[in-house]
Coordinates of C-alpha atoms in Angstrom, one line a residue:
X1 CA 0.0 0.1 0.1
X2 CA 1.3 3.4 -1.0
X3 CA 2.0 5.9 1.6
X4 CA 3.3 9.3 2.1
X5 CA 6.7 9.4 3.7
X6 CA 9.1 12.0 4.7
X7 CA 13.1 12.0 4.3
X8 CA 14.6 14.5 6.2
X9 CA 18.1 14.8 4.7
X10 CA 19.1 15.1 1.2
X11 CA 22.6 13.9 1.4
X12 CA 23.9 11.0 -0.4
X13 CA 22.1 8.5 1.8
X14 CA 18.8 10.3 2.5
X15 CA 18.4 10.6 -1.5
X16 CA 19.3 6.7 -2.1
X17 CA 16.8 5.8 0.6
X18 CA 14.3 8.1 -1.1
X19 CA 15.0 6.1 -4.1
X20 CA 14.3 2.9 -2.5
X21 CA 10.7 4.5 -1.1
X22 CA 10.0 5.6 -4.4
X23 CA 10.6 2.2 -6.1
X24 CA 8.0 0.8 -3.6
X25 CA 5.3 3.0 -4.7
X26 CA 5.4 5.3 -1.9
X27 CA 5.3 9.3 -2.2
X28 CA 8.3 10.9 -0.7
X29 CA 9.0 14.3 0.3
X30 CA 12.9 14.6 0.4
X31 CA 13.5 17.5 2.7
X32 CA 16.9 20.1 2.7
X33 CA 17.3 22.7 5.0
X34 CA 18.9 24.5 1.8
X35 CA 16.4 25.6 -0.6
X36 CA 19.2 25.9 -3.3
X37 CA 19.7 22.0 -3.1
X38 CA 15.9 21.2 -3.1
X39 CA 15.6 23.6 -6.1
X40 CA 18.6 22.0 -8.0
X41 CA 17.1 18.3 -7.2
X42 CA 13.8 19.1 -8.4
X43 CA 15.0 21.0 -11.8
X44 CA 17.3 18.4 -12.6
X45 CA 15.3 15.3 -11.2
X46 CA 19.2 14.4 -9.5
X47 CA 21.1 15.2 -6.7
X48 CA 24.3 16.3 -8.7
X49 CA 26.1 17.4 -5.7
X50 CA 25.7 14.2 -3.7
X51 CA 24.5 11.4 -5.5
X52 CA 25.2 12.3 -9.4
X53 CA 24.0 10.2 -12.3
X54 CA 21.0 8.7 -10.4
X55 CA 17.7 9.9 -11.9
X56 CA 14.9 10.5 -9.7
X57 CA 11.2 9.7 -10.4
X58 CA 8.4 12.0 -9.9
X59 CA 7.0 10.7 -6.8
X60 CA 10.0 12.2 -5.1
X61 CA 9.1 15.6 -4.0
X62 CA 12.4 17.6 -3.0
X63 CA 11.3 20.7 -0.6
X64 CA 13.3 23.0 2.0
X65 CA 9.3 23.9 3.7
X66 CA 9.5 21.7 6.9
X67 CA 6.0 22.1 7.4
X68 CA 4.8 20.9 3.9
X69 CA 7.2 18.0 4.2
X70 CA 6.0 16.5 7.0
X71 CA 2.2 17.5 6.6
X72 CA 0.0 14.4 7.0
X73 CA 3.1 12.1 6.5
X74 CA 2.7 8.5 7.6
X75 CA 6.9 7.8 8.2
X76 CA 9.4 10.5 8.7
X77 CA 12.8 9.0 8.0
X78 CA 16.0 11.1 9.8
X79 CA 19.0 10.9 7.4
X80 CA 21.1 13.7 8.7
X81 CA 24.6 13.9 10.6
X82 CA 24.8 13.2 14.4
X83 CA 25.7 16.5 15.1
X84 CA 22.4 17.9 13.4
X85 CA 19.5 15.6 15.0
X86 CA 18.6 17.5 18.0
X87 CA 18.1 20.3 16.1
X88 CA 16.3 18.8 13.5
X89 CA 14.3 16.9 16.1
X90 CA 13.3 20.5 17.7
X91 CA 12.4 21.7 14.4
X92 CA 10.3 18.9 13.6
X93 CA 8.7 18.1 17.0
X94 CA 5.4 20.4 16.6
X95 CA 4.4 18.1 13.7
X96 CA 4.9 14.5 15.0
X97 CA 2.4 12.8 16.5
X98 CA 2.3 8.9 18.1
X99 CA 0.8 7.3 15.1
X100 CA 3.7 8.0 12.9
X101 CA 6.3 5.6 12.2
X102 CA 9.7 7.4 13.0
X103 CA 13.1 5.9 11.5
X104 CA 16.7 7.1 11.7
X105 CA 19.3 5.9 9.4
X106 CA 22.2 7.9 10.6
X107 CA 25.2 6.3 12.6
X108 CA 27.0 8.2 15.2
X109 CA 27.6 8.7 19.4
X110 CA 27.2 12.3 20.6
X111 CA 30.4 13.7 22.1
X112 CA 29.9 14.9 25.5
X113 CA 26.6 13.0 26.5
X114 CA 28.0 9.8 24.7
X115 CA 24.4 9.1 23.7
X116 CA 23.2 7.1 20.8
X117 CA 21.0 8.5 18.0
X118 CA 17.6 7.0 19.3
X119 CA 18.6 8.3 22.8
X120 CA 19.0 11.8 21.4
X121 CA 15.8 11.6 19.6
X122 CA 14.1 10.5 22.7
X123 CA 15.1 13.2 24.5
X124 CA 14.0 15.7 22.0
X125 CA 10.7 14.1 21.0
X126 CA 9.6 12.8 24.5
X127 CA 9.5 9.1 25.5
X128 CA 6.4 8.1 24.4
X129 CA 7.9 8.4 20.8
X130 CA 11.2 7.4 21.5
X131 CA 10.0 4.1 22.6
X132 CA 8.7 3.2 18.9
X133 CA 11.7 4.6 17.0
X134 CA 13.5 2.0 14.4
X135 CA 17.0 2.2 13.4
X136 CA 17.9 1.1 9.9
X137 CA 21.5 0.3 9.5
X138 CA 24.1 -2.0 7.7
X139 CA 26.4 -2.6 4.8
X140 CA 24.7 -0.2 2.4
X141 CA 26.9 3.0 0.5
X142 CA 24.3 5.2 -1.1
X143 CA 26.1 4.9 -4.5
X144 CA 25.2 1.3 -4.9
X145 CA 21.8 1.6 -3.7
X146 CA 21.2 4.4 -6.2
X147 CA 22.3 2.1 -8.9
X148 CA 20.1 -0.4 -7.1
X149 CA 22.5 -3.0 -6.6
X150 CA 21.6 -5.7 -4.4
X151 CA 22.1 -4.1 -0.7
X152 CA 20.9 -6.1 2.3
X153 CA 20.3 -4.0 5.9
X154 CA 18.7 -4.5 9.3
X155 CA 16.0 -2.5 10.9
X156 CA 15.4 -2.6 14.9
X157 CA 13.3 -1.1 17.5
X158 CA 12.2 -1.3 21.0
X159 CA 8.5 -1.9 19.1
X160 CA 9.0 -5.1 17.1
X161 CA 5.7 -4.0 15.4
X162 CA 7.5 -0.8 14.1
X163 CA 10.5 -2.7 13.0
X164 CA 8.1 -5.0 10.8
X165 CA 6.6 -2.0 9.6
X166 CA 9.8 -0.6 8.7
X167 CA 10.7 -3.8 6.9
X168 CA 7.7 -3.9 4.6
X169 CA 8.3 -0.1 3.9
X170 CA 11.8 -0.6 2.5
X171 CA 12.2 -4.3 1.2
X172 CA 12.1 -5.1 -2.4
X173 CA 14.1 -7.4 -4.9
X174 CA 17.3 -5.0 -4.8
X175 CA 17.0 -3.9 -1.1
X176 CA 16.6 -7.0 1.3
X177 CA 16.0 -5.8 5.0
X178 CA 16.1 -8.0 8.0
X179 CA 14.8 -7.5 11.6
X180 CA 17.0 -7.3 14.6
X181 CA 15.6 -7.0 18.3
X182 CA 18.9 -5.4 19.6
X183 CA 18.6 -2.0 19.2
X184 CA 21.5 -1.2 20.8
X185 CA 23.6 -3.4 19.4
X186 CA 22.6 -2.1 15.9
X187 CA 23.4 1.4 16.8
X188 CA 26.6 0.9 18.6
X189 CA 27.8 -1.5 15.3
X190 CA 26.5 1.3 13.1
X191 CA 28.7 3.9 14.8
X192 CA 31.8 2.3 15.8
X193 CA 32.5 0.8 12.7
X194 CA 32.9 4.5 11.2
X195 CA 36.3 4.5 13.7
X196 CA 37.6 1.1 12.5
X197 CA 37.2 2.4 8.8
X198 CA 39.3 5.5 9.5
X199 CA 41.7 3.2 11.2
X200 CA 41.7 0.9 7.8
X201 CA 42.3 4.0 5.8
X202 CA 45.2 5.1 7.8
X203 CA 46.5 1.5 7.6
X204 CA 46.4 1.5 3.8
X205 CA 47.7 5.2 3.6
X206 CA 50.9 4.2 5.3
X207 CA 51.2 1.2 3.2
X208 CA 50.8 -1.2 5.5
X209 CA 49.5 -3.8 3.5
X210 CA 46.4 -6.5 3.7
X211 CA 47.7 -8.1 6.6
X212 CA 47.5 -5.3 8.9
X213 CA 44.2 -4.0 7.8
X214 CA 42.9 -7.5 8.1
X215 CA 44.2 -7.6 11.9
X216 CA 42.7 -4.1 12.3
X217 CA 39.3 -5.0 11.1
X218 CA 39.1 -8.1 13.4
X219 CA 40.5 -6.4 16.2
X220 CA 38.3 -3.5 15.8
X221 CA 35.5 -5.9 15.8
X222 CA 36.4 -7.2 19.1
X223 CA 36.3 -3.6 20.6
X224 CA 32.9 -2.9 19.4
X225 CA 31.8 -6.2 20.9
X226 CA 33.4 -5.6 24.3
X227 CA 31.7 -2.2 24.4
X228 CA 28.4 -3.4 22.8
X229 CA 28.5 -6.3 25.8
X230 CA 29.3 -3.6 28.4
X231 CA 25.8 -1.9 27.1
X232 CA 23.8 -5.1 27.5
X233 CA 24.0 -6.0 23.5
X234 CA 23.9 -9.3 22.2
X235 CA 27.0 -10.1 21.2
X236 CA 25.6 -11.9 18.3
X237 CA 24.5 -8.7 16.6
X238 CA 28.5 -7.7 15.7
X239 CA 28.7 -10.8 14.0
X240 CA 25.7 -9.8 11.7
X241 CA 25.0 -6.9 9.2
X242 CA 25.6 -4.1 11.5
X243 CA 28.8 -5.4 12.8
X244 CA 31.3 -7.4 10.4
X245 CA 28.8 -6.7 7.3
X246 CA 29.3 -2.9 7.9
X247 CA 33.0 -3.3 9.1
X248 CA 33.7 -5.3 5.7
X249 CA 31.8 -2.3 3.4
X250 CA 33.1 0.6 5.1
X251 CA 36.9 -0.3 5.7
X252 CA 37.3 -1.8 2.0
X253 CA 35.7 0.8 -0.1
X254 CA 36.5 3.9 -1.9
X255 CA 32.9 4.6 -1.6
X256 CA 33.5 5.3 2.5
X257 CA 34.3 8.5 3.2
X258 CA 35.6 7.5 6.7
X259 CA 37.9 5.1 4.8
X260 CA 39.1 8.0 2.3
X261 CA 39.8 10.4 5.3
X262 CA 41.8 7.8 7.2
X263 CA 43.9 7.2 4.1
X264 CA 44.3 10.8 3.6
X265 CA 45.6 11.0 7.3
X266 CA 47.9 7.9 6.7
X267 CA 49.5 9.8 3.8
X268 CA 50.2 12.6 6.2
X269 CA 47.3 15.1 5.9
X270 CA 46.4 17.6 8.1
X271 CA 43.0 16.6 9.8
X272 CA 41.6 19.8 8.9
X273 CA 42.5 20.0 5.3
X274 CA 41.0 16.0 5.1
X275 CA 37.9 17.1 6.2
X276 CA 37.8 20.5 3.8
X277 CA 38.6 18.2 1.1
X278 CA 36.0 15.8 1.7
X279 CA 33.2 18.1 1.7
X280 CA 30.7 15.6 3.5
X281 CA 30.4 15.1 7.1
X282 CA 33.2 12.2 8.4
X283 CA 31.3 10.7 11.4
X284 CA 34.3 8.9 12.5
X285 CA 35.8 11.8 13.8
X286 CA 33.3 12.6 16.1
X287 CA 32.5 9.2 17.0
X288 CA 35.9 8.4 17.9
X289 CA 35.9 11.6 20.8
X290 CA 32.7 10.2 21.8
X291 CA 33.9 6.5 21.8
X292 CA 37.1 7.6 23.6
X293 CA 35.5 8.9 26.4
X294 CA 32.9 5.9 26.8
X295 CA 35.6 3.3 26.9
X296 CA 36.9 5.3 29.9
X297 CA 33.3 6.1 31.7
X298 CA 32.8 2.2 31.4
X299 CA 36.3 0.8 31.5
X300 CA 36.5 -1.2 28.7
X301 CA 39.6 -1.8 26.9
X302 CA 39.6 0.0 23.3
X303 CA 43.0 0.4 22.4
X304 CA 42.2 1.2 18.5
X305 CA 39.6 3.8 19.4
X306 CA 42.5 5.3 22.0
X307 CA 45.0 5.5 19.5
X308 CA 42.8 7.0 16.9
X309 CA 41.9 9.3 19.3
X310 CA 45.4 10.5 19.8
X311 CA 45.9 11.0 16.1
X312 CA 42.8 13.0 15.9
X313 CA 43.1 15.1 19.4
X314 CA 46.5 15.1 20.2
X315 CA 47.9 14.9 16.6
X316 CA 50.3 12.1 17.3
X317 CA 51.6 10.5 14.1
X318 CA 50.0 7.9 12.5
X319 CA 53.1 5.5 12.4
X320 CA 53.7 6.1 16.4
X321 CA 49.8 5.0 16.9
X322 CA 50.2 2.0 14.7
X323 CA 54.0 1.2 16.6
X324 CA 52.2 1.3 19.9
X325 CA 49.4 -1.3 19.2
X326 CA 51.8 -3.5 17.6
X327 CA 54.1 -3.3 20.9
X328 CA 51.3 -3.6 23.5
X329 CA 51.6 -6.4 26.2
X330 CA 50.7 -9.9 25.8
X331 CA 46.7 -10.6 25.7
X332 CA 44.4 -13.4 24.8
X333 CA 42.6 -13.1 21.7
X334 CA 39.2 -13.4 23.7
X335 CA 39.9 -11.6 26.7
X336 CA 36.5 -9.8 27.8
X337 CA 34.5 -11.3 24.9
X338 CA 33.6 -14.6 27.2

């Protein structure tokens, strides 16, 4: 059944998910806070800035008018950077009611509060809304979704009915959606994989080869699972799409802005210059700062995250960070995981 849905955020991922929804016959309002971008998408039927060479069907309506975008909508999908979540929630709160399905497809942790995105949204929108928020996550580059290449993700909510509703909205023969009851694990996996992707890019930028990158990805997965376990997530979640699946795609693909940013850092570029050249949000940078603090607060051993924090915040040379990781004291591979 066709529904009226609103996508908040017209970057590459928001545009790609709008296309999935439109392919499924839904009427999509694609909102941007920038009027010029909405006009460009509407005039060209293409988001030339963030998702070029992907033609958008007529049932996607770009707009910068928030009231118009959410008027009588049945589902609202947040696809904005972590740093914009609270502000957009505050703007949209007057238009939200409890009968709407609220989903987010953003990945990150808020520095300072160390909140997951659904926690941030619940604080801004109210607990009655927050209990029904769903999260969509998994190995999914916007560029490939835009080309309708086969993609598989997972959706989770504290309310299983909402998970199934979201699954039905998105699922088609090119975009397969699973459900997962572990909301905490899904959000932690989606956020922390960006940290490890930065590290994988740095490793390649240093020219350290496949062995080093495989080790970094694997030990990064262990860090994700350790923190997840401390937060009462299901450890098996990290063996799934939002854990190892998202790690593989984010740590190995040129589509990954976190990997590309890390690669430039490994080659010796300064962080500010890297972020300026990227032209898009690199969530792994902010998430590293937040998760480093979380690891300290919860007393979880996360040496890769700590090393990347030293690189990003304290400007430690990438090679020195790797040398310190390689020369740590002996330990057991499964320590703190069982």
